[in-house]
XYZ file of C-alpha atoms in Angstrom:
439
model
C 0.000 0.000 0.000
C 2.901 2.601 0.846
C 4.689 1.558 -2.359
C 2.170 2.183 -4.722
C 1.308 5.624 -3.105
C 4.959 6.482 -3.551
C 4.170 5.869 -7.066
C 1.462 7.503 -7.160
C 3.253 10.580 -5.968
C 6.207 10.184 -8.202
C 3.851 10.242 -11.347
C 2.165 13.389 -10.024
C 5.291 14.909 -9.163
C 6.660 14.143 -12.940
C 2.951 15.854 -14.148
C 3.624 19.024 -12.077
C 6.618 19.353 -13.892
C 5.411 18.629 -16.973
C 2.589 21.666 -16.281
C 5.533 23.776 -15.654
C 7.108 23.131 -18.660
C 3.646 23.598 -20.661
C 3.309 26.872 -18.050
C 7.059 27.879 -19.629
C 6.099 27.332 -23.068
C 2.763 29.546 -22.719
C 4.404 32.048 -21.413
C 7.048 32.654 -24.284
C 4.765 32.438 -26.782
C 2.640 35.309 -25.177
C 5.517 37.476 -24.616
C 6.626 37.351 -28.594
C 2.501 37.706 -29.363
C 2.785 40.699 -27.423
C 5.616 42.073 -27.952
C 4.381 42.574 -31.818
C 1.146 43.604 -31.007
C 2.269 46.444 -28.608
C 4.470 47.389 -31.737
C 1.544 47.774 -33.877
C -0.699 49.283 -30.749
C 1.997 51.651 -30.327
C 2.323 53.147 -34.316
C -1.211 52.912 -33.931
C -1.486 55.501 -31.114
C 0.942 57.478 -32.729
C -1.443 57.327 -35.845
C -4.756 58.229 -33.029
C -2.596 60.621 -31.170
C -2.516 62.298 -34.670
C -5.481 62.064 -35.404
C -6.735 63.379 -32.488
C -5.023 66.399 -33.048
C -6.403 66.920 -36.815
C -9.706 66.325 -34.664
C -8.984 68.827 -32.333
C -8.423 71.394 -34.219
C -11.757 70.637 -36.973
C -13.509 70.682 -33.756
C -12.397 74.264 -33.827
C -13.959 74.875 -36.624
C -17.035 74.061 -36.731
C -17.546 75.848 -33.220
C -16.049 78.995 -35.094
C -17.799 77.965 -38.052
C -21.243 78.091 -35.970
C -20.281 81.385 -34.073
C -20.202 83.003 -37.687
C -23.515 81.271 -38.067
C -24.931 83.076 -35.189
C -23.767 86.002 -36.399
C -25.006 85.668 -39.819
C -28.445 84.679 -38.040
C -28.512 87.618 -35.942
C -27.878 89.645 -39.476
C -30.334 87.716 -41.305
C -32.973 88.403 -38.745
C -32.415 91.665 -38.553
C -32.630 91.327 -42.653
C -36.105 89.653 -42.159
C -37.300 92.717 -39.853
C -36.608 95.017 -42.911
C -38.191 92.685 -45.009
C -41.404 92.818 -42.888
C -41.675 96.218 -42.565
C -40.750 96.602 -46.675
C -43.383 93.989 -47.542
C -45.960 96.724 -44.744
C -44.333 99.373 -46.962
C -45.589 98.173 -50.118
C -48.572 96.674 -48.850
C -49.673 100.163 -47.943
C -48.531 101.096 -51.319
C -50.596 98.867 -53.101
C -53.278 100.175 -51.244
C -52.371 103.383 -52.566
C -52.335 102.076 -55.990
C -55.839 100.971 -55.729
C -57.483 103.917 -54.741
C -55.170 105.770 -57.144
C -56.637 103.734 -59.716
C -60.467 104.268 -58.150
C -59.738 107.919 -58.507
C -58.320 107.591 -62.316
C -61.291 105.614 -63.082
C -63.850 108.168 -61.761
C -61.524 110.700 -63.701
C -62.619 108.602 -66.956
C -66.106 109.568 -66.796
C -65.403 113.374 -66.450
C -63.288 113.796 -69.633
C -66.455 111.629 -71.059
C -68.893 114.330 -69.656
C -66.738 116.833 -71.117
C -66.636 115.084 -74.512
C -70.560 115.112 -74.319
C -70.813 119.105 -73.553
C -68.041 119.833 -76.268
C -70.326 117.504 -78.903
C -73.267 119.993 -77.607
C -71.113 122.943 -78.232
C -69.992 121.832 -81.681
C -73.788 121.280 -82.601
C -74.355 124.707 -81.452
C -71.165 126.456 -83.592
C -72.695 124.345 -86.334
C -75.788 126.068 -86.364
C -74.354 129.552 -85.733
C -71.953 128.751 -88.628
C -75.254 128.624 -90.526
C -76.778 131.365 -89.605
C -73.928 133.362 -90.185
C -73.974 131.915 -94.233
C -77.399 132.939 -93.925
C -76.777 136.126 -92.945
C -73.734 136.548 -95.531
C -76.071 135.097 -98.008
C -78.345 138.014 -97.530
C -75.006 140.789 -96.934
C -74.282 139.484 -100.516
C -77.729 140.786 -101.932
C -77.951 144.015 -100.111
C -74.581 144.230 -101.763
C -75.628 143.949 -105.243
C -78.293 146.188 -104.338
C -75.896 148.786 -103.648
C -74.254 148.028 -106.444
C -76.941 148.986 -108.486
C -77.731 151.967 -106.947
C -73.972 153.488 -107.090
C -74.671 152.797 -111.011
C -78.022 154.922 -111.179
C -75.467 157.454 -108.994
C -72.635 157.299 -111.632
C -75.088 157.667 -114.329
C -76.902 161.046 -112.515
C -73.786 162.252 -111.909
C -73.187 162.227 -115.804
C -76.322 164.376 -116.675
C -75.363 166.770 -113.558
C -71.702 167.176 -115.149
C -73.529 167.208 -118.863
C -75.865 170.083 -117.044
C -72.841 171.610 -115.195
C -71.093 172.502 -118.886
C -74.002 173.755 -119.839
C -74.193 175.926 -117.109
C -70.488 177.028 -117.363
C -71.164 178.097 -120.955
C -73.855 179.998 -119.719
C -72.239 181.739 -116.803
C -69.480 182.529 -119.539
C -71.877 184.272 -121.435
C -72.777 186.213 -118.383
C -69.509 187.457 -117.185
C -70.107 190.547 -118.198
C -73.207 190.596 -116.329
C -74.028 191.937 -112.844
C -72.248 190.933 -109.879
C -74.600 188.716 -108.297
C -74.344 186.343 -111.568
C -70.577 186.179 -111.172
C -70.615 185.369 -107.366
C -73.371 182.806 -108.708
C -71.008 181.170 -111.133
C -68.092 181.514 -108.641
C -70.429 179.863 -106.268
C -71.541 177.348 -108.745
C -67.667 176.265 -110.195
C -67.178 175.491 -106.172
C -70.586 173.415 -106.277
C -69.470 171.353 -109.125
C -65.866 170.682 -107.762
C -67.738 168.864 -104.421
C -70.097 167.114 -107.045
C -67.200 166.221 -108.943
C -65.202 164.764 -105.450
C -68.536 162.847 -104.534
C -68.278 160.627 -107.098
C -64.787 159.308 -105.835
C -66.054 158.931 -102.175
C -69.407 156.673 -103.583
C -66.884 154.648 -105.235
C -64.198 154.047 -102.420
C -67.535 153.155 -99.953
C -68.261 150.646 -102.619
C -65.045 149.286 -102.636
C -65.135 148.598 -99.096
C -68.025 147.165 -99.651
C -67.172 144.917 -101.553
C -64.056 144.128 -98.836
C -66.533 143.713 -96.632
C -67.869 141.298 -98.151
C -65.109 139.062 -98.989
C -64.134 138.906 -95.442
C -67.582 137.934 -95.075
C -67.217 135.608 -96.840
C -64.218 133.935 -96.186
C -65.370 134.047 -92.353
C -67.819 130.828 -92.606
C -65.128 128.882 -94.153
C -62.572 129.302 -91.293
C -65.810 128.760 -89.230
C -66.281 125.134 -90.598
C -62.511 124.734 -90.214
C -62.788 125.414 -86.733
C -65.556 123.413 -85.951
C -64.469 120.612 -87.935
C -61.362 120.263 -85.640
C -63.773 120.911 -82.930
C -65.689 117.963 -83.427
C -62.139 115.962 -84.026
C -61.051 117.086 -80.338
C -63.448 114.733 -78.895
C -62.744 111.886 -80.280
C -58.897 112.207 -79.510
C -60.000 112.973 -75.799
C -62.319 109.605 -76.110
C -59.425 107.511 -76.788
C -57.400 109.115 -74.584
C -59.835 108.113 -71.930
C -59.724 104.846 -73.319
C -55.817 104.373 -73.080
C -56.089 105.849 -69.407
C -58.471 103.133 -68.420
C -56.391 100.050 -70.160
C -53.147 101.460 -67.995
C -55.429 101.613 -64.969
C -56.247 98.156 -65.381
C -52.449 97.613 -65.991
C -51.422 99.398 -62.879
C -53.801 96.916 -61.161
C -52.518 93.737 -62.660
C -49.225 94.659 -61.710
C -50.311 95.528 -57.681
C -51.820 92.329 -57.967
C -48.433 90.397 -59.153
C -46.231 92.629 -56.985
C -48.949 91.208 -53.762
C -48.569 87.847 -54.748
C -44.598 88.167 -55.332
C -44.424 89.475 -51.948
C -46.393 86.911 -50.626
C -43.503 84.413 -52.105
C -41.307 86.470 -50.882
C -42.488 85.996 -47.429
C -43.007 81.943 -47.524
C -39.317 82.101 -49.115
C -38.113 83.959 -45.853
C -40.211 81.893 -43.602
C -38.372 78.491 -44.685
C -35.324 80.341 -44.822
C -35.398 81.216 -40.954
C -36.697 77.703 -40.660
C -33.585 76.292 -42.652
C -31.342 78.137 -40.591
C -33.013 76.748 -37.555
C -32.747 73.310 -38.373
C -28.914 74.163 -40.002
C -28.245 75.695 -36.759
C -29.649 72.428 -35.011
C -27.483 69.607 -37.490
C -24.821 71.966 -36.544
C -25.034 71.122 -32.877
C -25.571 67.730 -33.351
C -22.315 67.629 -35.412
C -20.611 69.666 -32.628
C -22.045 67.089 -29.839
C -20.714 63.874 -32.185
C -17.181 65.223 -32.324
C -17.005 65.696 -28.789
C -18.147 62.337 -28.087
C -15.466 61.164 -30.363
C -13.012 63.101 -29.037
C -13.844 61.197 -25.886
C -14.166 58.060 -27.333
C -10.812 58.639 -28.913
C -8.976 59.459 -25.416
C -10.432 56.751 -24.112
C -9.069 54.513 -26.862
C -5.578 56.228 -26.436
C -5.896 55.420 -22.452
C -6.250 51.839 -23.262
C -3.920 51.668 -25.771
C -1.048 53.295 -23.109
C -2.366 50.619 -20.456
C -1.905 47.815 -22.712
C 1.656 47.016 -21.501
C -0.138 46.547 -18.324
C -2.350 43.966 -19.733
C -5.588 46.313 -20.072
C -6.548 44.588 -23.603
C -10.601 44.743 -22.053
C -10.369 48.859 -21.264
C -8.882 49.420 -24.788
C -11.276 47.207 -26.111
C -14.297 48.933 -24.934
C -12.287 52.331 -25.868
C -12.509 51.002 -29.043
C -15.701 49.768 -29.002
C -17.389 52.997 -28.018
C -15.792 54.812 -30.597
C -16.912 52.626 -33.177
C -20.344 53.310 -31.414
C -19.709 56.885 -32.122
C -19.111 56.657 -35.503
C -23.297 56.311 -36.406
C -24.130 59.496 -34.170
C -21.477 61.354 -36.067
C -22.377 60.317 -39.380
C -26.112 61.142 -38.547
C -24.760 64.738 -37.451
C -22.904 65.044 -40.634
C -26.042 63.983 -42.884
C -28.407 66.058 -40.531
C -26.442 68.876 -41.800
C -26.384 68.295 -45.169
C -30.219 67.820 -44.917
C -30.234 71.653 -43.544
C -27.735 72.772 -45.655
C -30.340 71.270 -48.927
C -33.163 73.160 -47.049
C -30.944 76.202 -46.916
C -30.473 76.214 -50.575
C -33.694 75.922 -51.060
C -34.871 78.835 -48.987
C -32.699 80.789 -50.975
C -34.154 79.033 -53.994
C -37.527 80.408 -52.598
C -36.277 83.649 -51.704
C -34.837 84.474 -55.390
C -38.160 83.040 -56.669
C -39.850 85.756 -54.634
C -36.871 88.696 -55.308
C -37.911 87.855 -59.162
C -41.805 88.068 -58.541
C -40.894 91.495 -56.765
C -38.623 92.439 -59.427
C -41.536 91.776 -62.447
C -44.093 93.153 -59.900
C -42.334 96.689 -59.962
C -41.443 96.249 -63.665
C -45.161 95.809 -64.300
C -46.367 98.880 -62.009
C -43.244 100.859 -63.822
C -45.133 99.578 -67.055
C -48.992 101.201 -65.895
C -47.357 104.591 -64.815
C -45.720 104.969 -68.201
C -49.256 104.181 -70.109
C -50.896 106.318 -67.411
C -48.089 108.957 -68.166
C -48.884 108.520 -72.219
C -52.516 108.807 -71.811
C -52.404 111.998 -69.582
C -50.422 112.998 -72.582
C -53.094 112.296 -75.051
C -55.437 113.905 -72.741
C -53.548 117.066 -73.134
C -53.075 116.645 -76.507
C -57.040 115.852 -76.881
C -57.634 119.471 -74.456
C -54.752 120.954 -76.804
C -56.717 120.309 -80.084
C -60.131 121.325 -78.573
C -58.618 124.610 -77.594
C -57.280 124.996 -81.037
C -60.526 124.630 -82.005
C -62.174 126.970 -79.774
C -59.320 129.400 -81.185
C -60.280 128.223 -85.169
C -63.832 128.907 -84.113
C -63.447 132.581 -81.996
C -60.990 133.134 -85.344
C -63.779 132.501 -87.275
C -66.162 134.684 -85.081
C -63.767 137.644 -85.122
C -63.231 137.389 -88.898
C -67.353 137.785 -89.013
C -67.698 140.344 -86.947
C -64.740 142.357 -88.954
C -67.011 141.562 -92.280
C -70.044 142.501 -90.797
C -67.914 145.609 -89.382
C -65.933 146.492 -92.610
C -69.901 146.254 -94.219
C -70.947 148.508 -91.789
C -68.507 150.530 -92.573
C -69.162 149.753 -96.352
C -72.476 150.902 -96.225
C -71.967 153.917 -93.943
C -69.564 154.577 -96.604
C -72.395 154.725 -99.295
C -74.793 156.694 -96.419
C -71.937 159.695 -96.566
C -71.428 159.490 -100.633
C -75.051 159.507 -100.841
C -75.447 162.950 -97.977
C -72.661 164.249 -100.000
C -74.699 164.025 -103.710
C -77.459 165.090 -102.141
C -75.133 168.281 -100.568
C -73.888 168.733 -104.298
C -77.562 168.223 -105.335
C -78.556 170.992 -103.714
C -75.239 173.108 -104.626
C -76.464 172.867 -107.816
C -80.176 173.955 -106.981
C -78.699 176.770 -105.558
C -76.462 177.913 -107.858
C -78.980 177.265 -110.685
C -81.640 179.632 -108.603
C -78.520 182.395 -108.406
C -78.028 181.629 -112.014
C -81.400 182.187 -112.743
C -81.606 185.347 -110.009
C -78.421 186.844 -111.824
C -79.915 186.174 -115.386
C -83.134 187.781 -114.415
């Protein structure tokens, strides 16, 4: 029994030192393992401890990166306020418009009224045009009627010079008569010289007579003239009108497009703020990843430095966690290229909107220059019926001076008549002295 427990022990003995030898063998095999890997661990950490510092300092710049963010916020807020109170500005001014273009449109109807009173008032210069022919008409006769009667004048006045020889012959005869005959004769030769100037002064009274009448004439026809234009003015002023409602309704289009431009305008800014909200948000997120990778990354560089002390489970779970990082940051990074897309396209929206604004004003720029052009064909329209007011006062004035210069005319005749009838009676008297002296 003692024997074979001494064998027992012998063979146990020779298995503990065969476990020491295996113990031995482990244990060099581990320390060449490691020795490699703490090589590779260690130009590893170099690499991190690198890379870390490339880290550090991007993770400067997105923090400055955001800080000019902020401040571009700040600027584009205070951008928005001026946008708000433009977009009140214009709204107030589209307001304007529209009860600009109320007023032009009640405007319309008075240059219509107008029209209507100056068609009235061309009826009525019609009509007095044709009374005035009328009355020429009957100028004309009374003219040829005086005509006729200068020629019985002319024709008396022959016999009275035929008679007036006669008597000179006679009064020659009596020279050597008495006194009274010869004052008689003297008186008589003065009697004949007036008959023989009345004559002259019947036939310049005739003459502007007959100047009269041409003027007289002539003074319906520059009548018609005038009221022809007259009659024109009108219908200039109605299209005028016309044009001036057209750019009204132009002027109201384009308040309409510049409303609904600034109401793009608006929704563009609106999702811009909300861009820069969300951009502002990724940006965080981004900022929170790389400081949890940062971490992560320190606490892969702690295990890595403990590994000589056999911490392979810390640097494991260093590395481990920042492997778990890597999702959060890649979510941060595609966060903010989501908010950087809706960035672009608030500024998509608000250059859509800038462009509505832009045609907006180039369409109310477009109703103030028709409104401009038909104010000018107003004018021109009030222009031409003043011209023809002027044709037709022309025309009055040149009537009046016929009628006048007749008047004159025939007041002319009135003193050539007084003055054959002064001659007339010359004569009678100087025949009686005649007589008287012969007796």
């Amino acid at each position: 029994m003692s024997n074979s427990n001494s064998k027992n022990n012998s063979s146990n003995s020779k298995n503990n030192n065969s476990n020491s030898k295996n113990n031995n063998s482990d244990s060099d095999s581990r320390t060449i393992k490691s020795s490699d890997g703490s090589t590779g661990y260690i130009n590893g950490s170099a690499k991190l401890t690198n890379g870390s510092a490339k880290l550090t300092n991007g993770s400067a710049k997105p923090t400055n990166g955001s800080t000019k963010l902020t401040n571009g916020l700040a600027e584009f807020m205070n951008g928005s306020a001026g946008y708000t109170n433009g977009a009140t500005g214009l709204t107030n001014g589209s307001a304007g418009y529209t009860n600009g273009a109320t007023g032009l449109t009640n405007g319309s109807a008075k240059p219509t009224n107008g029209s209507t009173k100056l068609t009235n008032g061309s009826v009525k210069l019609t009509n007095g045009s044709a009374k005035l022919t009328n009355g020429s008409a009957k100028l004309m006769n009374g003219l040829t009627g005086n005509t006729y009667g200068s020629t019985g004048y002319i024709n008396e006045s022959s016999k009275l010079t035929n008679g007036t020889s006669k008597l000179t012959n006679g009064s020659t005869k009596l020279t050597n008569g008495t006194s009274k005959p010869t004052n008689g004769s003297t008186n008589l030769t003065n009697g004949s010289t007036k008959l023989t100037n009345g004559p002259a002064k019947l036939t310049n009274g005739s003459t502007n007579l007959t100047n009269g009448s041409t003027k007289l004439t002539n003074g319906p026809a520059k009548l018609t003239n005038g009221s022809a234009r007259y009659t024109n003015g009108p219908a200039k002023l109605t299209n005028g009108s016309a044009r001036y409602t057209n750019g009204s309704a132009k002027l109201t289009n384009g308040s309409i497009k510049l409303t609904n431009g600034l109401a793009e305008l608006m929704n563009g800014s609106a999702g811009l703020t909300n861009g820069l909200a969300e951009f502002m948000n990724g940006s965080a997120r981004l900022t929170s990843g790389l400081d949890k990778f940062m971490n992560g990354s320190a606490e892969f560089i702690n295990g890595t430095t403990n590994y000589n002390n056999f911490g392979v489970k810390k640097n494991t779970n260093g590395l481990t966690r920042l492997i778990s990082l890597l999702p959060e940051i890649m979510n941060g990074s595609t966060g903010l290229m989501n908010e950087s897309t809706r960035y672009t396209s608030g500024l998509t929206g608000l250059m859509n909107g800038s462009s509505s604004n832009t045609n907006g004003s180039s369409s109310n720029t477009n109703g103030s220059s028709s409104n401009t052009n038909e104010s000018s064909s107003n004018t021109n329209g009030s222009s031409s019926n003043t011209n023809g007011s002027s044709s037709n006062t022309n025309g009055s004035s040149s009537n009046t001076n016929g009628s006048s210069s007749n008047t004159n005319g025939s007041s002319s005749n009135t003193n050539g008549s007084s003055s054959n009838s002064n001659e007339s009676s010359l004569n009678s008297n100087e025949s009686t002295k005649y007589t008287n002296g012969k007796n």
